XYZ file of C-alpha atoms in Angstrom:
124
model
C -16.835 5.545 7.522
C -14.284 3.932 5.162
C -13.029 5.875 2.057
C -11.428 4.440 -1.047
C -9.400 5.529 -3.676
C -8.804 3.410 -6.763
C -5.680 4.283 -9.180
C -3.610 2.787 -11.897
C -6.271 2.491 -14.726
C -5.630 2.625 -18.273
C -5.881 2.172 -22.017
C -3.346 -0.813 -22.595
C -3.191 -3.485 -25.069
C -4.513 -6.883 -25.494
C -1.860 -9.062 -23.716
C -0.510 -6.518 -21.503
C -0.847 -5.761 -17.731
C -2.040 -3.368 -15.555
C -2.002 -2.976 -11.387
C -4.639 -1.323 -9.851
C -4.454 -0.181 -6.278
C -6.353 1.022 -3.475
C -5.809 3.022 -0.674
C -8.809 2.809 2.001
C -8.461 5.318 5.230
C -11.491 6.103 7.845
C -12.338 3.428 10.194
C -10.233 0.623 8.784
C -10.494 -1.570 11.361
C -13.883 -2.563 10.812
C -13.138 -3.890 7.904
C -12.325 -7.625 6.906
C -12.900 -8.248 3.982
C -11.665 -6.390 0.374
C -12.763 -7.167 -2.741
C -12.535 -5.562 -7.107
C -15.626 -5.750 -9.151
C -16.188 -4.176 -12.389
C -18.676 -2.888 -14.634
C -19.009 -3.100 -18.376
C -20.724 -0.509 -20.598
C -24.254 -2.087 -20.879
C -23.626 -4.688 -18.081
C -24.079 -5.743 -14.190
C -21.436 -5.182 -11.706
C -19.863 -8.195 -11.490
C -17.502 -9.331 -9.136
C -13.469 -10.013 -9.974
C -11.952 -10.697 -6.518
C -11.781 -10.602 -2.973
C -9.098 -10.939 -0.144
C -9.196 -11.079 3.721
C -7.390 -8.832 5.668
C -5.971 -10.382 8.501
C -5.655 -14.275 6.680
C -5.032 -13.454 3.184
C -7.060 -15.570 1.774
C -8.150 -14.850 -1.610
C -11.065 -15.780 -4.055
C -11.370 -14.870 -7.980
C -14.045 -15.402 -10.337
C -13.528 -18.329 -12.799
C -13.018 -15.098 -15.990
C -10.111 -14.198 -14.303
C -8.182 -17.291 -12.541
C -5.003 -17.309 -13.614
C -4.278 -13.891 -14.932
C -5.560 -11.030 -11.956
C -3.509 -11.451 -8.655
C -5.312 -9.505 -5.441
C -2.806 -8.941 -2.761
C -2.574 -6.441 -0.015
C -0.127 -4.226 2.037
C -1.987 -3.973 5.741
C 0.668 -1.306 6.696
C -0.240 0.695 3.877
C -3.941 -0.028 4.313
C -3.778 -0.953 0.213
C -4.717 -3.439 -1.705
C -3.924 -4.097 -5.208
C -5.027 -6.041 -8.106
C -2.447 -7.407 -10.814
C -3.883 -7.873 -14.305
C -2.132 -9.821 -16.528
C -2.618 -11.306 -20.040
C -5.556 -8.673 -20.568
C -8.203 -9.338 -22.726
C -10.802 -6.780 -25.015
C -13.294 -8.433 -22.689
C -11.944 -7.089 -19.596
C -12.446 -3.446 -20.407
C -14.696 -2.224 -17.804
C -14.649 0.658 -14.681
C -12.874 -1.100 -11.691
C -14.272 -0.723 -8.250
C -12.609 -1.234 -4.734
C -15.142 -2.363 -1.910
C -14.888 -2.876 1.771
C -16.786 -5.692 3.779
C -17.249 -4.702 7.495
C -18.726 -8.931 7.692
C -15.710 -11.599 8.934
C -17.236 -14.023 5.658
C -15.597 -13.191 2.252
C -18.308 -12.945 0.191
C -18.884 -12.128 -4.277
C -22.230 -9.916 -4.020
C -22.574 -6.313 -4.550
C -24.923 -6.022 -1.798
C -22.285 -8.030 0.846
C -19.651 -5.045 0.581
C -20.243 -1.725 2.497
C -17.970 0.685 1.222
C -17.068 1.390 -3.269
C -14.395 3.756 -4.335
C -14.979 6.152 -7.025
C -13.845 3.501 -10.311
C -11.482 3.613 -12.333
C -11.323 2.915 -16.092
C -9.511 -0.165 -17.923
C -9.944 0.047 -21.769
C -7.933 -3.203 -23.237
C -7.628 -2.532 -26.802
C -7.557 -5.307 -29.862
């Protein structure tokens, strides 16, 4: 089993920033593949963005290009998500997956592993 832990939510204003992180333990190995999705009252999960592991490669969803960063710290087994130039729009609860597969992938059924959520209110 993986666990995840999600911190660093907020209230913050339209404009401003906020960095999310999350700290996975367990059987860490097995997994490739991290990713962020969030949920809006009344909405789907959607995804926000992923990262490999091992390569680093990264992959956003077009609402967010250019304003979330998702990095990672292997020794710390962390990953983070920078949110920048926030947006009404982006208030949601923010989830941390795990992937055990090698292929990044965007759907909610592709990760194995969701942290508990954590709130981001961006206000007007």
């Amino acid at each position: 089993q993986v666990q995840l832990v999600e911190s660093g939510g907020g209230l913050v204003q339209a404009g401003g920033s906020l960095r999310l992180s999350c700290a996975s333990s367990g059987r860490t190995f097995s997994v490739y593949n991290m990713g962020w999705f969030r949920q809006a009252p009344g909405k789907e999960r959607e995804f926000v963005a992923g990262i490999n592991w091992s390569r680093g490669s990264t992959s956003y969803a077009d609402s967010v290009k250019g304003r979330f960063t998702i990095s990672r710290d292997n020794a710390k087994n962390t990953v983070y998500l920078q949110m920048n130039s926030l947006k009404p729009e982006d208030t949601a609860v923010y989830y941390c997956a795990a992937r055990n597969g090698v292929v990044a992938a965007t759907t909610i059924g592709a990760y194995n592993y969701w942290g508990q959520g954590t709130q981001v209110t961006v206000s007007s």
